[in-house]
Coordinates of C-alpha atoms and ligand atoms in Angstrom, one line a residue:
X1 CA -15.2 -55.2 -52.2
X2 CA -13.1 -58.3 -51.4
X3 CA -14.3 -61.9 -51.3
X4 CA -14.7 -63.7 -48.3
X5 CA -13.3 -67.0 -47.8
X6 CA -14.8 -67.9 -44.4
X7 CA -18.2 -67.0 -45.1
X8 CA -21.1 -69.4 -45.1
X9 CA -22.2 -71.3 -48.0
X10 CA -25.8 -70.8 -48.9
X11 CA -28.1 -73.7 -48.2
X12 CA -30.1 -75.2 -51.1
X13 CA -33.6 -73.7 -51.4
X14 CA -32.4 -70.6 -49.5
X15 CA -31.6 -67.7 -51.9
X16 CA -34.6 -65.3 -52.7
X17 CA -32.6 -63.3 -55.4
X18 CA -30.2 -65.0 -57.8
X19 CA -27.8 -63.7 -60.4
X20 CA -26.5 -66.2 -62.9
X21 CA -23.6 -65.1 -65.4
X22 CA -20.9 -67.0 -67.1
X23 CA -18.3 -65.6 -64.7
X24 CA -18.5 -64.9 -61.0
X25 CA -17.6 -61.2 -60.0
X26 CA -14.1 -62.5 -58.7
X27 CA -10.5 -62.7 -60.3
X28 CA -8.1 -65.4 -59.5
X29 CA -4.3 -64.5 -59.5
X30 CA -2.0 -67.5 -59.6
X31 CA 1.2 -66.4 -57.7
X32 CA 4.7 -67.7 -58.6
X33 CA 4.6 -70.4 -55.9
X34 CA 1.2 -71.7 -57.4
X35 CA -1.0 -70.1 -54.6
X36 CA -4.4 -68.9 -55.9
X37 CA -5.6 -65.6 -54.5
X38 CA -9.1 -64.2 -55.2
X39 CA -10.0 -60.4 -55.6
X40 CA -13.3 -58.7 -56.4
X41 CA -13.8 -57.7 -59.9
X42 CA -17.0 -55.8 -59.2
X43 CA -17.3 -53.5 -62.3
X44 CA -20.7 -52.0 -63.2
X45 CA -22.9 -55.0 -63.0
X46 CA -22.1 -55.8 -59.4
X47 CA -22.3 -52.1 -58.3
X48 CA -25.7 -51.8 -60.0
X49 CA -26.9 -55.0 -58.3
X50 CA -25.4 -54.2 -54.9
X51 CA -28.6 -52.6 -53.5
X52 CA -30.9 -55.6 -54.5
X53 CA -28.1 -58.1 -53.6
X54 CA -27.8 -56.7 -50.1
X55 CA -30.2 -57.4 -47.3
X56 CA -31.6 -60.7 -48.4
X57 CA -30.4 -64.1 -49.1
X58 CA -28.9 -63.3 -52.5
X59 CA -26.5 -65.5 -54.6
X60 CA -24.4 -64.9 -57.6
X61 CA -23.8 -68.2 -59.6
X62 CA -21.0 -68.6 -62.2
X63 CA -17.6 -69.9 -63.1
X64 CA -14.5 -69.2 -61.4
X65 CA -12.6 -68.5 -64.7
X66 CA -10.2 -71.7 -64.1
X67 CA -10.7 -75.2 -65.4
X68 CA -11.0 -77.6 -62.5
X69 CA -8.8 -80.1 -64.1
X70 CA -6.1 -77.5 -64.8
X71 CA -6.1 -76.4 -61.2
X72 CA -8.5 -77.6 -58.4
X73 CA -9.7 -74.4 -56.7
X74 CA -12.3 -73.3 -54.2
X75 CA -13.5 -70.0 -54.9
X76 CA -14.6 -67.8 -51.9
X77 CA -18.2 -68.4 -50.7
X78 CA -19.1 -64.8 -50.1
X79 CA -18.6 -61.3 -51.3
X80 CA -19.8 -58.7 -49.0
X81 CA -23.3 -59.6 -47.9
X82 CA -24.2 -62.0 -50.7
X83 CA -23.2 -65.6 -51.6
X84 CA -20.8 -66.9 -54.4
X85 CA -21.7 -70.4 -56.1
X86 CA -19.2 -71.7 -58.3
X87 CA -20.2 -73.9 -61.5
X88 CA -17.1 -75.9 -61.9
X89 CA -15.9 -76.6 -65.6
X90 CA -13.4 -78.9 -67.1
X91 CA -10.9 -77.9 -69.7
X92 CA -12.9 -79.6 -72.2
X93 CA -16.1 -77.6 -71.3
X94 CA -14.0 -74.4 -71.3
X95 CA -12.9 -75.2 -74.8
X96 CA -16.1 -76.4 -76.1
X97 CA -18.7 -74.3 -74.5
X98 CA -17.0 -71.0 -73.7
X99 CA -14.2 -70.8 -76.5
X100 CA -16.2 -72.9 -79.0
X101 CA -19.9 -72.2 -78.8
X102 CA -20.0 -69.2 -76.9
X103 CA -17.1 -67.3 -78.8
X104 CA -16.4 -68.9 -81.9
X105 CA -20.3 -69.3 -82.8
X106 CA -22.5 -67.1 -81.1
X107 CA -20.3 -64.1 -80.6
X108 CA -19.4 -63.6 -84.2
X109 CA -22.8 -64.4 -85.5
X110 CA -24.5 -61.8 -83.2
X111 CA -21.8 -59.3 -84.2
X112 CA -22.8 -59.3 -88.0
X113 CA -20.4 -62.0 -89.0
X114 CA -17.5 -59.8 -88.8
X115 CA -15.6 -63.1 -88.8
X116 CA -17.2 -66.3 -90.0
X117 CA -19.0 -68.2 -87.0
X118 CA -18.2 -71.9 -86.6
X119 CA -21.1 -74.5 -86.5
X120 CA -19.8 -77.6 -84.8
X121 CA -22.1 -80.3 -83.2
X122 CA -19.5 -81.1 -80.5
X123 CA -19.3 -77.5 -79.3
X124 CA -23.1 -77.1 -79.4
X125 CA -23.6 -80.4 -77.3
X126 CA -21.1 -78.9 -74.7
X127 CA -23.2 -75.7 -74.8
X128 CA -26.3 -77.5 -73.9
X129 CA -24.5 -79.6 -71.2
X130 CA -23.0 -76.5 -69.4
X131 CA -26.4 -74.5 -69.6
X132 CA -27.9 -77.5 -67.8
X133 CA -25.2 -77.5 -65.1
X134 CA -25.9 -73.8 -64.6
X135 CA -29.9 -74.4 -64.5
X136 CA -29.4 -77.3 -62.1
X137 CA -27.2 -75.4 -59.7
X138 CA -29.7 -72.5 -59.8
X139 CA -32.6 -74.8 -59.2
X140 CA -31.1 -76.2 -56.3
X141 CA -30.2 -72.8 -54.5
X142 CA -33.2 -70.9 -55.5
X143 CA -36.0 -70.5 -52.7
X144 CA -39.8 -71.0 -53.6
X145 CA -40.9 -68.2 -56.0
X146 CA -37.4 -66.6 -56.1
X147 CA -36.3 -64.1 -58.6
X148 CA -33.5 -65.1 -60.9
X149 CA -31.7 -62.9 -63.4
X150 CA -29.7 -64.5 -66.0
X151 CA -27.0 -62.7 -68.1
X152 CA -25.8 -63.1 -71.5
X153 CA -25.2 -65.1 -74.7
X154 CA -23.2 -67.9 -72.8
X155 CA -26.6 -68.8 -71.0
X156 CA -29.2 -68.6 -73.8
X157 CA -30.8 -72.0 -73.1
X158 CA -30.9 -71.8 -69.4
X159 CA -34.1 -69.7 -68.9
X160 CA -36.2 -72.6 -70.4
X161 CA -34.2 -75.4 -68.5
X162 CA -34.5 -73.6 -65.5
X163 CA -38.4 -73.4 -65.9
X164 CA -38.6 -77.0 -66.6
X165 CA -37.0 -77.7 -63.3
X166 CA -38.5 -74.8 -61.3
X167 CA -41.7 -73.6 -62.7
X168 CA -42.4 -71.3 -59.5
X169 CA -39.4 -69.0 -60.3
X170 CA -39.7 -65.6 -61.7
X171 CA -37.1 -65.5 -64.4
X172 CA -35.4 -62.6 -66.2
X173 CA -32.9 -62.8 -69.0
X174 CA -30.6 -59.8 -70.3
X175 CA -28.5 -60.1 -73.5
X176 CA -25.5 -57.7 -73.2
X177 CA -24.6 -58.1 -76.8
X178 CA -26.7 -57.3 -80.0
X179 CA -29.3 -59.5 -81.3
X180 CA -28.8 -59.9 -85.0
X181 CA -31.5 -59.5 -87.7
X182 CA -33.3 -62.5 -88.9
X183 CA -31.6 -63.0 -92.0
X184 CA -28.2 -63.5 -89.9
X185 CA -29.9 -65.4 -87.0
X186 CA -31.7 -67.8 -89.2
X187 CA -28.2 -69.3 -90.2
X188 CA -27.6 -70.9 -86.9
X189 CA -28.4 -74.7 -87.2
X190 CA -29.8 -74.7 -83.6
X191 CA -31.9 -71.4 -84.1
X192 CA -35.1 -72.7 -82.7
X193 CA -33.7 -74.4 -79.6
X194 CA -31.9 -70.9 -78.8
X195 CA -35.1 -69.0 -79.2
X196 CA -37.2 -71.5 -77.2
X197 CA -34.4 -71.4 -74.5
X198 CA -34.6 -67.6 -74.1
X199 CA -38.4 -67.6 -74.0
X200 CA -38.2 -69.6 -70.9
X201 CA -37.8 -66.3 -69.2
X202 CA -40.8 -64.1 -68.1
X203 CA -38.8 -61.0 -69.3
X204 CA -36.1 -60.7 -72.0
X205 CA -34.2 -57.7 -72.1
X206 CA -32.0 -56.2 -74.8
X207 CA -29.7 -53.1 -75.2
X208 CA -31.7 -51.5 -78.0
X209 CA -35.2 -51.6 -79.2
X210 CA -33.3 -52.9 -82.6
X211 CA -32.1 -56.1 -80.9
X212 CA -35.6 -56.5 -79.1
X213 CA -37.3 -56.1 -82.4
X214 CA -35.1 -58.6 -84.3
X215 CA -35.7 -61.0 -81.4
X216 CA -39.5 -60.8 -81.8
X217 CA -39.3 -61.1 -85.5
X218 CA -37.3 -64.2 -85.4
X219 CA -39.4 -65.7 -82.6
X220 CA -42.6 -65.1 -84.6
X221 CA -41.2 -66.6 -87.7
X222 CA -39.5 -69.7 -86.2
X223 CA -42.6 -70.5 -83.8
X224 CA -45.4 -69.2 -85.7
X225 CA -46.6 -67.2 -82.8
X226 CA -47.9 -63.7 -82.4
X227 CA -46.0 -60.7 -80.9
X228 CA -47.1 -57.1 -80.2
X229 CA -43.5 -55.6 -80.1
X230 CA -43.3 -51.9 -80.7
X231 CA -39.9 -49.9 -80.8
X232 CA -41.1 -47.3 -78.2
X233 CA -43.1 -49.5 -75.8
X234 CA -41.5 -52.9 -76.1
X235 CA -44.2 -55.9 -76.3
X236 CA -45.1 -59.5 -75.7
X237 CA -44.6 -62.7 -77.3
X238 CA -47.5 -65.1 -76.9
X239 CA -46.7 -68.7 -76.6
X240 CA -48.9 -71.7 -77.2
X241 CA -50.5 -72.6 -74.1
X242 CA -51.2 -69.1 -73.0
X243 CA -47.8 -67.8 -71.5
X244 CA -46.8 -64.5 -72.4
X245 CA -43.1 -63.2 -72.4
X246 CA -42.4 -59.3 -72.0
X247 CA -39.6 -58.2 -74.3
X248 CA -38.0 -54.7 -74.1
X249 CA -34.9 -52.6 -74.3
X250 CA -33.0 -51.6 -71.2
X251 CA -29.9 -49.8 -72.3
X252 CA -27.1 -50.7 -69.8
X253 CA -24.9 -48.0 -68.2
X254 CA -22.2 -47.3 -65.7
X255 CA -21.8 -45.9 -62.2
X256 CA -21.4 -42.4 -63.2
X257 CA -20.9 -40.9 -59.9
X258 CA -18.1 -43.2 -58.9
X259 CA -16.3 -42.6 -62.4
X260 CA -16.8 -38.8 -62.1
X261 CA -15.7 -38.7 -58.4
X262 CA -12.7 -40.7 -59.4
X263 CA -11.8 -38.5 -62.3
X264 CA -12.0 -35.4 -60.1
X265 CA -9.7 -36.4 -57.4
X266 CA -6.3 -34.5 -57.1
X267 CA -4.4 -37.9 -57.6
X268 CA -5.9 -38.7 -60.9
X269 CA -5.9 -35.2 -62.0
X270 CA -2.0 -35.2 -61.4
X271 CA -1.6 -38.9 -62.9
X272 CA -3.5 -37.6 -66.0
X273 CA -0.8 -34.6 -66.3
X274 CA 2.1 -36.9 -65.7
X275 CA 0.5 -39.3 -68.7
X276 CA 0.8 -36.4 -71.0
X277 CA 4.1 -35.4 -70.1
X278 CA 5.3 -39.1 -70.3
X279 CA 3.8 -39.0 -73.8
X280 CA 5.8 -36.0 -74.9
X281 CA 3.1 -33.4 -74.0
X282 CA 1.4 -33.6 -77.2
X283 CA -1.0 -30.7 -78.3
X284 CA -3.6 -33.5 -78.9
X285 CA -4.1 -36.8 -77.3
X286 CA -6.0 -39.5 -78.9
X287 CA -7.0 -42.5 -76.9
X288 CA -8.3 -46.0 -77.8
X289 CA -9.4 -48.5 -74.9
X290 CA -10.7 -51.8 -75.7
X291 CA -10.7 -55.5 -75.0
X292 CA -8.6 -57.0 -77.9
X293 CA -11.5 -58.1 -79.9
X294 CA -12.2 -58.0 -83.8
X295 CA -15.5 -56.4 -83.0
X296 CA -14.1 -53.1 -81.7
X297 CA -12.6 -51.7 -85.1
X298 CA -9.0 -51.2 -83.6
X299 CA -7.4 -51.6 -86.8
X300 CA -9.8 -49.1 -88.3
X301 CA -9.0 -46.2 -86.2
X302 CA -5.2 -47.0 -86.2
X303 CA -5.4 -47.2 -90.1
X304 CA -7.2 -43.8 -90.2
X305 CA -4.7 -42.1 -87.8
X306 CA -1.6 -43.4 -90.0
X307 CA -3.3 -42.2 -93.1
X308 CA -3.9 -38.8 -91.5
X309 CA -0.1 -38.6 -90.7
X310 CA 0.8 -39.8 -94.2
X311 CA -1.5 -37.2 -95.7
X312 CA 0.3 -34.5 -93.5
X313 CA -3.1 -33.6 -92.2
X314 CA -1.8 -34.4 -88.6
X315 CA 1.7 -33.4 -87.4
X316 CA 3.5 -36.3 -85.8
X317 CA 5.3 -33.8 -83.7
X318 CA 2.2 -32.7 -81.8
X319 CA -0.2 -35.5 -81.8
X320 CA -0.3 -39.0 -80.2
X321 CA -2.6 -41.8 -80.5
X322 CA -2.3 -44.2 -77.4
X323 CA -4.1 -47.4 -78.0
X324 CA -4.6 -49.6 -74.8
X325 CA -5.9 -53.2 -75.6
X326 CA -6.7 -55.6 -72.7
X327 CA -6.0 -59.3 -73.3
X328 CA -9.1 -61.3 -74.0
X329 CA -10.0 -64.9 -75.1
X330 CA -6.5 -65.6 -76.0
X331 CA -7.0 -69.3 -76.7
X332 CA -9.4 -68.4 -79.6
X333 CA -7.6 -68.5 -82.9
X334 CA -9.4 -65.3 -84.5
X335 CA -8.2 -63.4 -81.3
X336 CA -4.6 -64.5 -81.8
X337 CA -4.7 -63.5 -85.4
X338 CA -6.2 -60.2 -84.6
X339 CA -3.4 -59.6 -82.0
X340 CA -0.8 -60.3 -84.7
X341 CA -2.5 -58.1 -87.2
X342 CA -2.8 -55.0 -84.9
X343 CA 0.8 -55.4 -83.7
X344 CA 2.2 -55.6 -87.0
X345 CA 0.3 -52.6 -88.1
X346 CA 1.6 -50.7 -84.9
X347 CA 5.3 -51.8 -85.7
X348 CA 5.1 -50.8 -89.3
X349 CA 3.7 -47.4 -88.3
X350 CA 6.4 -47.0 -85.7
X351 CA 9.0 -47.5 -88.4
X352 CA 7.6 -45.3 -91.0
X353 CA 6.3 -42.3 -89.1
X354 CA 7.8 -39.2 -87.5
X355 CA 11.1 -37.9 -86.9
X356 CA 13.6 -39.6 -84.6
X357 CA 12.4 -39.2 -81.0
X358 CA 8.8 -38.8 -82.2
X359 CA 6.4 -41.7 -81.5
X360 CA 2.9 -40.7 -82.6
X361 CA 1.4 -44.2 -82.2
X362 CA 1.8 -45.8 -78.8
X363 CA 0.3 -49.3 -77.9
X364 CA -0.2 -51.1 -74.7
X365 CA -1.3 -54.9 -74.4
X366 CA -2.6 -55.0 -71.0
X367 CA -5.4 -54.3 -68.4
X368 CA -5.1 -51.3 -66.1
X369 CA -6.2 -50.7 -62.6
X370 CA -9.3 -48.4 -62.5
X371 CA -7.5 -45.4 -61.3
X372 CA -4.9 -45.6 -64.0
X373 CA -7.6 -46.1 -66.8
X374 CA -9.6 -43.1 -65.6
X375 CA -6.3 -40.9 -65.6
X376 CA -6.0 -41.9 -69.3
X377 CA -9.6 -40.9 -69.8
X378 CA -9.0 -37.4 -68.1
X379 CA -5.7 -37.1 -70.2
X380 CA -7.2 -37.7 -73.6
X381 CA -8.5 -34.8 -75.7
X382 CA -10.5 -37.2 -78.1
X383 CA -11.7 -40.7 -77.3
X384 CA -11.9 -43.1 -80.3
X385 CA -14.7 -45.7 -80.1
X386 CA -15.0 -47.3 -83.5
X387 CA -16.6 -50.9 -83.1
X388 CA -18.1 -52.6 -86.2
X389 CA -20.8 -53.7 -83.9
X390 CA -21.0 -53.3 -80.1
X391 CA -24.2 -54.0 -77.8
X392 CA -23.5 -50.9 -76.0
X393 CA -19.9 -50.0 -75.5
X394 CA -19.1 -48.9 -71.8
X395 CA -15.8 -47.4 -72.6
X396 CA -17.8 -44.6 -74.3
X397 CA -19.6 -44.0 -71.3
X398 CA -16.8 -44.2 -68.9
X399 CA -15.0 -41.6 -70.9
X400 CA -17.9 -39.3 -70.9
X401 CA -18.4 -39.6 -67.2
X402 CA -14.9 -38.7 -66.6
X403 CA -14.9 -35.4 -68.6
X404 CA -15.8 -33.4 -65.5
X405 CA -14.8 -30.2 -67.1
X406 CA -16.7 -31.0 -70.4
X407 CA -13.4 -30.6 -72.2
X408 CA -13.2 -33.8 -74.2
X409 CA -14.5 -35.1 -77.6
X410 CA -16.0 -38.5 -78.4
X411 CA -15.7 -40.1 -81.9
X412 CA -18.1 -42.9 -81.8
X413 CA -19.2 -45.6 -84.3
X414 CA -22.9 -45.5 -85.5
X415 CA -22.9 -49.3 -84.8
X416 CA -22.3 -49.2 -80.9
X417 CA -25.5 -49.3 -78.7
X418 CA -24.2 -46.0 -77.1
X419 CA -24.7 -44.1 -80.4
X420 CA -28.5 -44.0 -79.8
X421 CA -27.9 -42.2 -76.4
X422 CA -25.0 -39.9 -77.7
X423 CA -26.1 -38.0 -81.0
X424 CA -23.9 -35.3 -79.9
X425 CA -20.7 -37.3 -80.4
X426 CA -18.8 -37.4 -83.6
X427 CA -20.5 -40.3 -85.2
X428 CA -18.8 -42.3 -87.8
X429 CA -19.2 -45.4 -90.0
X430 CA -16.4 -47.6 -89.2
X431 CA -16.5 -49.3 -92.5
X432 CA -15.5 -46.1 -94.1
X433 CA -11.9 -45.0 -93.4
X434 CA -12.8 -41.6 -94.9
X435 CA -15.8 -41.2 -92.3
X436 CA -13.2 -42.0 -89.4
X437 CA -10.6 -39.8 -90.7
X438 CA -13.1 -36.8 -91.2
X439 CA -14.4 -37.3 -87.5
X440 CA -10.9 -37.2 -86.2
X441 CA -10.0 -34.0 -87.8
X442 CA -13.4 -32.3 -87.0
X443 CA -13.3 -33.2 -83.4
X444 CA -9.6 -31.9 -83.2
X445 CA -10.5 -28.7 -85.0
X446 CA -13.8 -27.8 -83.4
X447 CA -14.2 -24.8 -81.1
X448 CA -13.8 -25.0 -77.4
X449 CA -17.3 -23.9 -77.1
X450 CA -18.8 -26.6 -79.4
X451 CA -16.9 -29.3 -77.6
X452 CA -18.2 -28.4 -74.2
X453 CA -21.6 -28.0 -75.3
X454 CA -21.6 -31.5 -76.9
X455 CA -19.8 -33.1 -73.8
X456 CA -22.1 -31.2 -71.4
X457 CA -25.2 -32.7 -73.2
X458 CA -23.7 -36.3 -73.1
X459 CA -23.0 -36.0 -69.4
X460 CA -26.3 -34.8 -68.5
X461 CA -27.9 -37.6 -70.4
X462 CA -25.6 -40.1 -68.9
X463 CA -26.1 -38.8 -65.2
X464 CA -29.7 -39.2 -65.7
X465 CA -29.4 -42.8 -67.1
X466 CA -26.8 -44.5 -64.7
X467 CA -26.5 -48.3 -64.2
X468 CA -28.7 -48.1 -61.1
X469 CA -31.6 -46.8 -63.1
X470 CA -30.8 -49.7 -65.7
X471 CA -31.0 -52.4 -62.8
X472 CA -34.1 -50.9 -61.4
X473 CA -35.8 -50.6 -64.8
X474 CA -35.1 -54.4 -65.5
X475 CA -36.2 -55.6 -62.0
X476 CA -39.3 -53.4 -61.8
X477 CA -40.4 -54.7 -65.2
X478 CA -39.5 -58.4 -64.1
X479 CA -41.7 -57.9 -60.9
X480 CA -44.4 -56.5 -62.8
X481 CA -44.7 -59.5 -65.3
Ligands
ADP501 P1 -17.0 -55.5 -73.8 O1 -18.4 -55.7 -73.0 O2 -17.2 -55.9 -75.1 O3 -15.7 -55.8 -73.3 P2 -17.2 -52.5 -73.1 O4 -16.7 -51.4 -73.7 O5 -18.8 -52.5 -72.9 O6 -17.0 -53.9 -74.0 O7 -16.7 -52.9 -71.5 C1 -15.4 -53.0 -71.5 C2 -14.9 -52.9 -70.1 O8 -13.7 -53.4 -70.0 C3 -15.1 -51.4 -69.5 O9 -15.7 -51.3 -68.3 C4 -13.6 -50.9 -69.6 O10 -13.3 -50.1 -68.8 C5 -12.9 -52.3 -69.4 N1 -11.7 -52.3 -70.1 C6 -11.2 -52.2 -71.3 N2 -10.0 -52.1 -71.6 C7 -9.4 -52.2 -70.4 C8 -8.1 -52.1 -70.0 N3 -7.0 -52.1 -70.8 N4 -7.7 -52.1 -68.7 C9 -8.8 -52.1 -67.8 N5 -10.1 -52.2 -68.1 C10 -10.3 -52.1 -69.4
F6P502 O1 -20.3 -58.1 -72.8 C1 -19.8 -59.2 -73.4 C2 -18.9 -60.1 -72.6 O2 -18.8 -61.3 -73.1 C3 -19.5 -60.3 -71.2 O3 -20.3 -61.1 -71.0 C4 -18.2 -60.6 -70.4 O4 -18.3 -60.1 -69.0 C5 -17.2 -59.6 -71.2 O5 -17.7 -59.6 -72.4 C6 -15.7 -60.2 -71.1 O6 -15.8 -61.4 -71.9 P1 -15.2 -62.8 -71.1 O7 -15.9 -63.2 -70.1 O8 -15.2 -63.8 -72.4 O9 -13.7 -62.5 -70.9

């Protein structure tokens, strides 16, 4: 779906359904002549919300991705049938709120301190300021009694800010990343403010019952209040003054039908064959696809693969590992360090492995169009998904959706939310190199019947639990509160 520049801007007080996320569902491309063009970056969230966004005065509120003082831009005001509302951020806000508090404090803390979180008062102040900007913008456009759905860790304070401004609204909050156990979360200097911020919502949703349970435990500890949380049934947090907040798990998913349909097209099937041929027609093609992020365990799988070649468990003439990493958060120091480490590892491996003409480890640092990505999923015999911690991991679900002939294997970290739904994957502990090595060998060596049985079970589960079911589940629960 393409954004629409000439569409009507929404009037204040007119929106009956509002989605709020750090980013708008559009991408800007800056041409060589400096011209900015916009394209839709719908992804799963937009397609899931399309039915509820369509047919009423609906709005998506978010940041355009470009700092206003870097380049003044006016994002399109509509996409399809719903409106877009930009929250303009300055370079300093981007550095402190987005790169700083969101991605150098909350992101590493909520992902089990894989790198050390930074605690700075300046970035916290910017986080408060930007959350208030989002809340004010939302309060202005929402109609009386509207439903507002706030997304993710960049906006944890927003629900309570919005409730203060507009007590009439029905507010849902969904966290896309893990919520850490109490002993980690309690390190955060602003822990109470964050919990109070989230509890401004009527419904707080998490990827897994573990995240929901951790949140309830922390809320009870910090605010000295009761909760009735149960891993199977979700629960309630009872606030002073009688307000109750519903807490539950809603595992996110993907648009399964559209991935499977794309994977089955003759063009994608043909491209998948070409990819294998371009990679030297290996007997086994292994694949990794991730944002370049230290949570994803890219280094773990590369090291495991290199060791298997060195141990002569794998033959460099017949096996290829293709790692595709999409650039992410490149201004944040830890992300720059990670990229250097990964590229050093790839470079060393290229020098040390294989005969002349053999290149068992391939690496690409770029984002791919959906058709090309799906062709890689179709081409791959084994998908390696080895995060140290991941809220869900949609790549794992996309790979499963694309195995329309059930002929692929998934090696999956126990610490990805997806592991709760895919017990038939080859589950690994990414902190154990041996565990990853063993899983790769087992996935490669298993019988065709076993491989198909496992993949078929995962596809059946996924088909029944697609992104539309996720969105409906959350919104029905919000309507019922
Ligand atoms: P996260 O939310 O941490 O980025 P997920 O695995 O849940 O991790 O989602 C990543 C999304 O980004 C998936 O939809 C995946 O298809 C997409 N993606 C990852 N790498 C690439 C790439 N190189 N090119 C295009 N899309 C990518
Ligand atoms: O799922 C986590 C998340 O931060 C999302 O909020 C976001 O859409 C995605 O990863 C990409 O991150 P960023 O917006 O920082 O590029």
